[in-house]
mmCIF file of C-alpha atoms and ligand atoms in Angstrom:
data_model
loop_
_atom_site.group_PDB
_atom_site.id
_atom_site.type_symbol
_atom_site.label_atom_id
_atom_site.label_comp_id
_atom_site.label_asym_id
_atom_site.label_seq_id
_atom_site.Cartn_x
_atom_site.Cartn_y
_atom_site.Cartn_z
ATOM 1 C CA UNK A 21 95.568 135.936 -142.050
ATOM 2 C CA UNK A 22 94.119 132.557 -141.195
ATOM 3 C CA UNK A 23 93.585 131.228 -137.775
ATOM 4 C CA UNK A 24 92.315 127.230 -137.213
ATOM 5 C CA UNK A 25 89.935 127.348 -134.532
ATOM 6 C CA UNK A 26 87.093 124.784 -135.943
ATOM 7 C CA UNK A 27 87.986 122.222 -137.735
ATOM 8 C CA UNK A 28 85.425 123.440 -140.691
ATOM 9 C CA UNK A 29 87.689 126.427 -140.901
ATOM 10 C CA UNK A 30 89.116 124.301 -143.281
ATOM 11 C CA UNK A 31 87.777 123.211 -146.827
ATOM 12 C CA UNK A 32 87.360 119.690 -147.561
ATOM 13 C CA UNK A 33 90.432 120.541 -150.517
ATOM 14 C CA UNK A 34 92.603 122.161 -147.401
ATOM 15 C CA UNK A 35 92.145 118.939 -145.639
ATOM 16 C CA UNK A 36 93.104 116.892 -148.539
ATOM 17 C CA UNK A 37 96.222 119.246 -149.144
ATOM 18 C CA UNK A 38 97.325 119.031 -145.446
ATOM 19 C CA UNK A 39 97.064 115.125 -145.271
ATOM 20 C CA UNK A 40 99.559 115.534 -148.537
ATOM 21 C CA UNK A 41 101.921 117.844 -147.208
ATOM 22 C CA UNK A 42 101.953 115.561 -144.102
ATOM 23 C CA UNK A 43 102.719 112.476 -146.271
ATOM 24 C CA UNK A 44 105.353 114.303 -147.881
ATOM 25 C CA UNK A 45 107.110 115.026 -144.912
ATOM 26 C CA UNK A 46 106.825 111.585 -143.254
ATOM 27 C CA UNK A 47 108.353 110.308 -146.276
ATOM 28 C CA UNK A 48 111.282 112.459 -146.786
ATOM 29 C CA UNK A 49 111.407 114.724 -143.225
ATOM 30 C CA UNK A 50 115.003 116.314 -143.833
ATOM 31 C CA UNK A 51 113.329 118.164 -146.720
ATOM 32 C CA UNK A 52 111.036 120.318 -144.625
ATOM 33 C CA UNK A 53 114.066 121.175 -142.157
ATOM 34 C CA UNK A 54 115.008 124.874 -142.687
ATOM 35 C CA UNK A 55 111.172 125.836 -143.348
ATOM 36 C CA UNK A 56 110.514 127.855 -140.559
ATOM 37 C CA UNK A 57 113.846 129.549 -139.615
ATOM 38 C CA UNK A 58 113.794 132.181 -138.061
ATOM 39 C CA UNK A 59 109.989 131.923 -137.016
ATOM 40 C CA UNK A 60 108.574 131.491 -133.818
ATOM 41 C CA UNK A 61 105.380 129.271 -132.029
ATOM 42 C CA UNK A 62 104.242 130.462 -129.042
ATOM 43 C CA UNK A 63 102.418 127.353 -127.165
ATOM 44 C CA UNK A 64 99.823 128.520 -124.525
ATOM 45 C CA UNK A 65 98.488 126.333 -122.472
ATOM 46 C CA UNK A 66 96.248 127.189 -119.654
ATOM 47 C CA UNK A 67 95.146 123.075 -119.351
ATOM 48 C CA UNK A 68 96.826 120.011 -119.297
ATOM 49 C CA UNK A 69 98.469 118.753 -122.509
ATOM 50 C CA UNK A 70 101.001 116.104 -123.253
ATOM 51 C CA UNK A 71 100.706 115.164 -126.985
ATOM 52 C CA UNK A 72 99.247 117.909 -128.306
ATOM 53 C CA UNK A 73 102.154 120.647 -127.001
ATOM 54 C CA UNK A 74 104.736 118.491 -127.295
ATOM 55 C CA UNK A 75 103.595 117.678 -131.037
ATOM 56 C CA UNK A 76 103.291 120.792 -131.475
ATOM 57 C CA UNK A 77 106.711 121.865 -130.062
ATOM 58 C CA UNK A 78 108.610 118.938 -131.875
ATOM 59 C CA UNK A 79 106.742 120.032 -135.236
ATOM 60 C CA UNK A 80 108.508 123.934 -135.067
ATOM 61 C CA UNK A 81 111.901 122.271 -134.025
ATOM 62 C CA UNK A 82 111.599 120.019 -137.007
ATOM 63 C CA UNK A 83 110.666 122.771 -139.532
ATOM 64 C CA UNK A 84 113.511 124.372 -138.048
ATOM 65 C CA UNK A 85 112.000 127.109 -135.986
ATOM 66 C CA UNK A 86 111.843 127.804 -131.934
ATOM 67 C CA UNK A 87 109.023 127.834 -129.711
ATOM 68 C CA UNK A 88 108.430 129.221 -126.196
ATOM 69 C CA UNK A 89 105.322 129.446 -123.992
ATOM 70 C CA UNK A 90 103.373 128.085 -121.063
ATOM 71 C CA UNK A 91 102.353 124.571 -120.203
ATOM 72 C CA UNK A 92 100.259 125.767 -117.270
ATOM 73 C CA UNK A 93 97.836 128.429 -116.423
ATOM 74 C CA UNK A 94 99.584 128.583 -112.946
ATOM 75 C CA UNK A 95 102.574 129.609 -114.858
ATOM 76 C CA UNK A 96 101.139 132.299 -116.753
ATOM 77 C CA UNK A 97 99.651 135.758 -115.640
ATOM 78 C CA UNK A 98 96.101 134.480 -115.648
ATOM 79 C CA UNK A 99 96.758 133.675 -112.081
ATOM 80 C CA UNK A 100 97.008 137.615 -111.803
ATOM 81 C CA UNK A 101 93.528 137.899 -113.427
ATOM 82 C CA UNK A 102 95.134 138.523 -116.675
ATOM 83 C CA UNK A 103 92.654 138.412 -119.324
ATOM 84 C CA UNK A 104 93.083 135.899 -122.601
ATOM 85 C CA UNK A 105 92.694 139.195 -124.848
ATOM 86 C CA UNK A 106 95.278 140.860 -123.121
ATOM 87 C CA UNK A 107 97.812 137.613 -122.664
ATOM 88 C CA UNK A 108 97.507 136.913 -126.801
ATOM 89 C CA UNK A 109 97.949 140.579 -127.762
ATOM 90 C CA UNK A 110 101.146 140.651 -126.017
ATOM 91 C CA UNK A 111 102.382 136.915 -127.385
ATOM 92 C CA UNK A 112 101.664 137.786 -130.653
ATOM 93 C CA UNK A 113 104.220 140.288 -130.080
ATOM 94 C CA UNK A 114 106.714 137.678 -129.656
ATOM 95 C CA UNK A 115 105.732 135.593 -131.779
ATOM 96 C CA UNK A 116 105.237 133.778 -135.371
ATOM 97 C CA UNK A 117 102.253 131.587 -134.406
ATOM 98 C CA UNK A 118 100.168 130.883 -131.631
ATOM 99 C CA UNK A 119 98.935 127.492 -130.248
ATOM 100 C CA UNK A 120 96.639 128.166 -127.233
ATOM 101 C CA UNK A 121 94.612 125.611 -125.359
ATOM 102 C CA UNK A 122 91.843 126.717 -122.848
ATOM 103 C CA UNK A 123 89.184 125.464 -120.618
ATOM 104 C CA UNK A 124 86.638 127.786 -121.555
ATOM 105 C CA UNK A 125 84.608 126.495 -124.621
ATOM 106 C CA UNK A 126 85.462 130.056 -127.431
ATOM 107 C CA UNK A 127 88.096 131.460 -125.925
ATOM 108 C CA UNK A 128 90.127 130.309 -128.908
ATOM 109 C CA UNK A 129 87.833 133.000 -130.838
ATOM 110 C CA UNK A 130 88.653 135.244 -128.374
ATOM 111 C CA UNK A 131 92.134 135.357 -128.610
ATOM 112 C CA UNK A 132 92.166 135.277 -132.565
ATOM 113 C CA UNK A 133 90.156 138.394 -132.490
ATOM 114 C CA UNK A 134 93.212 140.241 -130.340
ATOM 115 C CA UNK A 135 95.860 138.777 -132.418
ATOM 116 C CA UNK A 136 98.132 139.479 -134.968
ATOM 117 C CA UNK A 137 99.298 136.350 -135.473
ATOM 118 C CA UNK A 138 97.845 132.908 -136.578
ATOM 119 C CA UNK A 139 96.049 131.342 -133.668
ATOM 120 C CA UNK A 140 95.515 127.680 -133.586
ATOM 121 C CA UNK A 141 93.106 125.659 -131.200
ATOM 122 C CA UNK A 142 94.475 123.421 -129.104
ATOM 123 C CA UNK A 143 91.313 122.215 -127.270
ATOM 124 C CA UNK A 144 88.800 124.482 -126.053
ATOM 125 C CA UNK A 145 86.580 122.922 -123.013
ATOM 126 C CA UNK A 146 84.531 120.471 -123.882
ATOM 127 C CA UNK A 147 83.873 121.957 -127.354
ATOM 128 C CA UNK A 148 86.473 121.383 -130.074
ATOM 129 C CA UNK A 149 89.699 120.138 -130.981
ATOM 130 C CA UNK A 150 90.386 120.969 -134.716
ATOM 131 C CA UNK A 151 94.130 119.527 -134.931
ATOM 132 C CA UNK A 152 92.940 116.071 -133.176
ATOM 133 C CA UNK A 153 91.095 115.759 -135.783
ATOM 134 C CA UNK A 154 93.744 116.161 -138.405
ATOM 135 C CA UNK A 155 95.789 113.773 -136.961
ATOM 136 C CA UNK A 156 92.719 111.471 -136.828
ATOM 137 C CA UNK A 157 91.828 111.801 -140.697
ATOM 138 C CA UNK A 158 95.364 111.733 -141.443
ATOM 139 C CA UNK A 159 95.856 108.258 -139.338
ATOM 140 C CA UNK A 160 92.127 106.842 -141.147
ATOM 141 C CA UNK A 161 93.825 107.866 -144.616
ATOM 142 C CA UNK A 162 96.585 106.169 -144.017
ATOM 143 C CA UNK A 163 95.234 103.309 -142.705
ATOM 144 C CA UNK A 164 92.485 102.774 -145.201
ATOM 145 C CA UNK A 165 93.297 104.633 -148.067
ATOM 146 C CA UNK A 166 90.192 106.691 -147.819
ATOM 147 C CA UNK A 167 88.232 108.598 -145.489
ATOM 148 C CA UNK A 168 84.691 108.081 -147.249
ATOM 149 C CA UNK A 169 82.610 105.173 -147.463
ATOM 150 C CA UNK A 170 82.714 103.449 -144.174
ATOM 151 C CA UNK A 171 81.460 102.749 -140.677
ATOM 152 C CA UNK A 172 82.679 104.690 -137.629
ATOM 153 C CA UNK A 173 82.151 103.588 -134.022
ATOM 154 C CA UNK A 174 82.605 106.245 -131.512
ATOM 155 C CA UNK A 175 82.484 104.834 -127.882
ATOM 156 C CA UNK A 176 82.675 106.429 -124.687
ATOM 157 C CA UNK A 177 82.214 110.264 -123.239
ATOM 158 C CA UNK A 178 80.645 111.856 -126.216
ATOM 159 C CA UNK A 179 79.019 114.494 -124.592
ATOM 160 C CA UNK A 180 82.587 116.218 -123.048
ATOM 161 C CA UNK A 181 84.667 114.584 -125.709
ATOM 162 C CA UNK A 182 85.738 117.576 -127.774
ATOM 163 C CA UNK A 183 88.085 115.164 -130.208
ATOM 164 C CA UNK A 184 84.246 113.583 -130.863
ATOM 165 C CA UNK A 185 82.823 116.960 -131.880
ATOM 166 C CA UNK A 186 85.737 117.909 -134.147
ATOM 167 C CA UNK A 187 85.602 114.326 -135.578
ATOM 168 C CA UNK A 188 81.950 113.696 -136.798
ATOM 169 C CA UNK A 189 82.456 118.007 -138.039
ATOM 170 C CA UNK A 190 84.983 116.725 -140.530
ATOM 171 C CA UNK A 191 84.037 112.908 -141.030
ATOM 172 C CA UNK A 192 80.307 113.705 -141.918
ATOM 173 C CA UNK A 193 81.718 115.708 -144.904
ATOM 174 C CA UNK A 194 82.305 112.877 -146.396
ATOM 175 C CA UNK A 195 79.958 110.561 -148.363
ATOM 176 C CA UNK A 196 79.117 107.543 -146.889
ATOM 177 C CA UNK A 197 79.898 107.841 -143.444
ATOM 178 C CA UNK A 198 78.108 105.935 -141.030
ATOM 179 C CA UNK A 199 78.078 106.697 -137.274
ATOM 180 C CA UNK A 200 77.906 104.405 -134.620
ATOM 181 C CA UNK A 201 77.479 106.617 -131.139
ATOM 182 C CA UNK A 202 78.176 104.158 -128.236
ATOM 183 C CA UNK A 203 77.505 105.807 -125.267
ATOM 184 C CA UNK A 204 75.935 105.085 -121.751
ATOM 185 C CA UNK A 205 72.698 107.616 -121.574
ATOM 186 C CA UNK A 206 74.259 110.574 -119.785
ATOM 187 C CA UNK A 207 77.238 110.857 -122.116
ATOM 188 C CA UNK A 208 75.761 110.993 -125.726
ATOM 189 C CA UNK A 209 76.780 113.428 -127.987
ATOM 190 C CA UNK A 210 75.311 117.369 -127.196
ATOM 191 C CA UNK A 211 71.970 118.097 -128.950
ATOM 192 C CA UNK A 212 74.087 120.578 -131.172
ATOM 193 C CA UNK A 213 75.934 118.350 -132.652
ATOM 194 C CA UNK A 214 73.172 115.938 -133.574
ATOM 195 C CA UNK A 215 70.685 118.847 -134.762
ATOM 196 C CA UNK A 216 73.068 120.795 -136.251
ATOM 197 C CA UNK A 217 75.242 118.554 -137.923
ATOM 198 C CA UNK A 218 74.377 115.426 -137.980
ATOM 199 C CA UNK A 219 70.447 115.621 -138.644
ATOM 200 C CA UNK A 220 71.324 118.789 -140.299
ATOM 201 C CA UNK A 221 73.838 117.064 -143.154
ATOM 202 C CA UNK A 222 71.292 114.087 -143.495
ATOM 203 C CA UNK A 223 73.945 111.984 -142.381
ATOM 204 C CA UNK A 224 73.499 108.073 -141.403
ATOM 205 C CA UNK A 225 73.930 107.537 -137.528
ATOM 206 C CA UNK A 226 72.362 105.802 -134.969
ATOM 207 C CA UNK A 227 72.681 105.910 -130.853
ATOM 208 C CA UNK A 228 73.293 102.791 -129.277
ATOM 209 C CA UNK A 229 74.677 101.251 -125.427
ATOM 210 C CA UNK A 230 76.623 98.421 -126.379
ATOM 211 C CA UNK A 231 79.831 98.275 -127.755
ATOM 212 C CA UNK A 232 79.600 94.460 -127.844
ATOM 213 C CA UNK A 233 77.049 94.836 -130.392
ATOM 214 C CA UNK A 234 77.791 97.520 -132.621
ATOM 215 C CA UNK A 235 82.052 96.154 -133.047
ATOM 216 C CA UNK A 236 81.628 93.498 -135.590
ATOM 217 C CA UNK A 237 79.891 96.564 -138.703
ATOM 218 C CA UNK A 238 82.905 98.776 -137.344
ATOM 219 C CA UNK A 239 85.718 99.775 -139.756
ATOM 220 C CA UNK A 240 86.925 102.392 -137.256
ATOM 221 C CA UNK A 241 86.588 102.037 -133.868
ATOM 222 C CA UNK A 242 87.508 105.711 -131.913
ATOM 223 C CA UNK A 243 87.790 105.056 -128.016
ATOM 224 C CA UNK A 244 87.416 107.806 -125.441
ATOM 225 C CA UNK A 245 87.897 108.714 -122.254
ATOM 226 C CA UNK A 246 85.495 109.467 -119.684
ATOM 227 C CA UNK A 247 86.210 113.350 -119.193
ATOM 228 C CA UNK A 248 86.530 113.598 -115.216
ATOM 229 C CA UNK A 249 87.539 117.362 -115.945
ATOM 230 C CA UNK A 250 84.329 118.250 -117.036
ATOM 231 C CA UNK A 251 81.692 116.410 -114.634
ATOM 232 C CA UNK A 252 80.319 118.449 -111.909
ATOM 233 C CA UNK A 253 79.994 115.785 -109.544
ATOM 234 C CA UNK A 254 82.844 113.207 -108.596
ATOM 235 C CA UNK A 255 80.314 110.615 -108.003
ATOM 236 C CA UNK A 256 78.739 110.419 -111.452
ATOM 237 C CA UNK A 257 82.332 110.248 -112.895
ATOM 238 C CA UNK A 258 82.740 107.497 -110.747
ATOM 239 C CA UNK A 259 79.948 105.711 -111.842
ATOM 240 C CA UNK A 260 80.284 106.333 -115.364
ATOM 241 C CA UNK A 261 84.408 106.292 -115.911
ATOM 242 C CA UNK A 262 84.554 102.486 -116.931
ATOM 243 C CA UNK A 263 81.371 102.320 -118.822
ATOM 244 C CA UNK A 264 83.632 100.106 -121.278
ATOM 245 C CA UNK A 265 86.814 98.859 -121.940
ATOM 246 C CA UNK A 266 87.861 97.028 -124.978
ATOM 247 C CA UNK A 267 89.526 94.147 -124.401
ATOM 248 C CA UNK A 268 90.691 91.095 -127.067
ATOM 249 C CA UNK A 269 88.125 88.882 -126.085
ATOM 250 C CA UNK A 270 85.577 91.489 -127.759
ATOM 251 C CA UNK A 271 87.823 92.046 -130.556
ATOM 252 C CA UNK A 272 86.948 88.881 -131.143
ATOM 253 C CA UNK A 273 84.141 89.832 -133.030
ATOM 254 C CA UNK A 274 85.563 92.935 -135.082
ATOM 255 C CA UNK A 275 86.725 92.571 -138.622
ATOM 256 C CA UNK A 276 89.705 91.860 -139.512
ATOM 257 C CA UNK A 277 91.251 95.322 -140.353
ATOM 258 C CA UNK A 278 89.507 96.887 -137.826
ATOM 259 C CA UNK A 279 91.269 100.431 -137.125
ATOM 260 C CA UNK A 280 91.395 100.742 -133.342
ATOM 261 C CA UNK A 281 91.618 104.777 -132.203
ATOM 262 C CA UNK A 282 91.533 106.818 -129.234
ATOM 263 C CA UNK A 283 93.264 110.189 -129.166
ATOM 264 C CA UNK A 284 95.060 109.528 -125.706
ATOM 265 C CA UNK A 285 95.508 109.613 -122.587
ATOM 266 C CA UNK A 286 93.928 105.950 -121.785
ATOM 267 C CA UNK A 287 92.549 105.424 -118.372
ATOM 268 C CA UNK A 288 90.699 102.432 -118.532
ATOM 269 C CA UNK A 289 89.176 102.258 -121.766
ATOM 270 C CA UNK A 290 91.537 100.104 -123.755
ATOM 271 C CA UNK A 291 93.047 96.907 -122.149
ATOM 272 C CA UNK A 292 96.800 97.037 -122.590
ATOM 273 C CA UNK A 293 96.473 93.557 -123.649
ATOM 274 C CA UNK A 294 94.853 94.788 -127.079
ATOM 275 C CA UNK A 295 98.333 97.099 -127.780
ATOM 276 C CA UNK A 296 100.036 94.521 -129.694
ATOM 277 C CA UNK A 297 97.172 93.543 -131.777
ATOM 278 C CA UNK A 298 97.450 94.578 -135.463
ATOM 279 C CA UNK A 299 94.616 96.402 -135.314
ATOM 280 C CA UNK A 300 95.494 98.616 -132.864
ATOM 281 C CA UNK A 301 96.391 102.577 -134.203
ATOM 282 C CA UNK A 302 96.668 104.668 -131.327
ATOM 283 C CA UNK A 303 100.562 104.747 -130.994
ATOM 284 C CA UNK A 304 100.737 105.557 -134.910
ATOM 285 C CA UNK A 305 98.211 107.757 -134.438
ATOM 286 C CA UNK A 306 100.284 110.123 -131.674
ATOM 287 C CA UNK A 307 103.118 109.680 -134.615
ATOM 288 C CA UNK A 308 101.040 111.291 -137.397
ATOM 289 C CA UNK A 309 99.991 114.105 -134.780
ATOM 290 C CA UNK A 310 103.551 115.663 -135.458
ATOM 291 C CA UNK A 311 103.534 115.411 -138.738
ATOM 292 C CA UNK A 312 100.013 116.600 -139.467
ATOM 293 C CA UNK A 313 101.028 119.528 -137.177
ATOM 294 C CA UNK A 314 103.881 120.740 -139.360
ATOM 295 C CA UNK A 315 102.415 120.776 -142.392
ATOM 296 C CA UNK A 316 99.534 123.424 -140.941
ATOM 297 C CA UNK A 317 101.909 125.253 -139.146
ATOM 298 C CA UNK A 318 103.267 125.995 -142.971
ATOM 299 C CA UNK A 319 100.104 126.157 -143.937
ATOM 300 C CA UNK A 320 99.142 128.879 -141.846
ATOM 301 C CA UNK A 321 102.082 131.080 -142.234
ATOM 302 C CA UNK A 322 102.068 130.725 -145.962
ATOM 303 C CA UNK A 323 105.373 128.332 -146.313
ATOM 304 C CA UNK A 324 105.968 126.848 -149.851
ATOM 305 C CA UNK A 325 106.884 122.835 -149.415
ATOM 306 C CA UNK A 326 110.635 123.176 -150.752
ATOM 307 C CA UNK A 327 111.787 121.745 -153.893
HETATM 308 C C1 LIG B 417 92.376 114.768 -125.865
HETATM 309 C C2 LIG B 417 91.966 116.163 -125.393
HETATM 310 O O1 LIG B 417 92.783 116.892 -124.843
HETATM 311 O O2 LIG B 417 90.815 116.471 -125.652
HETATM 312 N N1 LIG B 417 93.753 114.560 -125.740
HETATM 313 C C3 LIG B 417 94.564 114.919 -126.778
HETATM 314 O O3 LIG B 417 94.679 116.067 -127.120
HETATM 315 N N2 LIG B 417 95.179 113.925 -127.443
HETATM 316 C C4 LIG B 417 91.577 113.687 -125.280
HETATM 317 C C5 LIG B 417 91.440 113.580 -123.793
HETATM 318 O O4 LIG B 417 91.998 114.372 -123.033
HETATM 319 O O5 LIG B 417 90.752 112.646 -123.373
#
């Protein structure tokens, strides 16, 4: 049994076979219909979710399965002091699958270790977010036709941004890659990730402030929000939440087939002016989320693509 809680879970050939599948299906979607009849996602979520469970939730309906679960932890028993052990060896009793998002950084691992089902990580703290990332690689593929051999600007809260942490795990896999970390001071990415994957991959990156400056080398551009969830004090959010916001004027000075990112929700960070630029991916991007989704969810119970 295989469960997807780290995005390096998966093989760099998995990946590749995924993005496939998910091609597959966004070109011919009635195909991949009647896959999962009869099977069952349970979506847990004890934190806030929009895209992510209802990606998830559209991707079972359009296999053809059913899904049932939580969308808060005020609706669940953990209110009751039920553990996340407990709660996931009683789901998997009801269930096919399990998509579970948490705030606690590893609880993911937890709850794969009490369950007989698949579990998948929706988002674990500030730590990871595995199927972000598919979506991401399957939105840079698409886009450019490749997902080695080019420069990627990450810009904003990369010290809480999980998406981040899951990105530069898969991306610096790749050869080539070149990392641009735009962050204010306080938010750069956590010394684990530079040490241990980064530094420890002998991958190209460098730290820098201003987004002005690093945009016109970019060939991906991945914006983030500042993650008010996870500061301890509502006055450095404050401070810190619109460290930048791309706008067209600094567009400006981007190439041409710039791919403009962020995994949404947008506070501040993008300028709704830039949404009808040609550049701009993050709408697509919430599209290939679905389809990126159903093709693991077959992966992970063992479903054949149909003939
Ligand atoms: C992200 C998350 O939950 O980490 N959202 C998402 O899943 N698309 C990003 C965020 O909340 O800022």
């Amino acid at each position: 049994m295989r469960h997807l809680i780290d995005i390096q879970d998966l093989s760099i050939q998995e990946i590749e076979d995924l993005l496939h599948v998910a091609d597959d299906i966004i070109a011919d979607p009635a195909r991949f219909a009647e896959v999962c009849h009869n099977k069952t996602m349970a979506t847990l979520f004890f934190e806030p979710s929009t895209r992510t469970r209802l990606s998830f939730e559209a991707a079972m309906l359009e296999l053809g399965g059913r899904v049932l679960g939580f969308s808060s932890a005020s609706s669940s028993s953990a209110t009751k002091g039920e553990s996340v052990a407990d709660t996931v060896a009683v789901v998997s009793g009801y269930s096919n699958i399990i998509v579970m998002r948490h705030p606690k950084e590893g609880a993911p691992v937890v709850a794969a270790r009490h369950s007989d089902v698949p579990v998948i990580n929706a988002g674990d703290g500030g730590h990871n977010h595995p199927t972000q990332t598919l979506t991401d690689l399957l939105t840079i593929h698409r886009e450019k036709g490749r997902l080695d051999h080019m420069t990627v600007g990450l810009c904003g809260d990369l010290q809480f941004g999980r998406t981040v942490h899951s990105l530069i795990a898969a991306m610096s896999r790749y050869e080539g890659i070149r990392f641009v970390l735009i962050s204010p001071d306080e938010l750069k990415v956590p010394d684990y990730v530079k040490q241990d994957i980064l530094e420890a991959r002998g991958c190209d990156f460098a730290e820098v402030r201003s987004l002005e400056e690093a945009i016109p080398e970019l060939d991906v551009l991945y914006m983030t929000r500042v993650q008010k969830e996870r500061f301890f004090n509502e006055a450095d959010y404050v401070r810190l939440k619109d460290s930048y916001i791309l706008d067209p004027e600094k567009l400006t000075a981007a190439k041409s087939d710039l791919c403009i990112m962020h995994p949404l929700p947008r506070v501040n960070e993008i300028s709704t002016r830039v949404d009808d630029d040609p550049r701009a991916c993050y709408f697509k991007q919430t599209r290939y989320g679905k389809f990126v989704r159903m093709a693991l969810v077959m992966m992970l119970l063992g479903l054949e693509e149909p003939a």
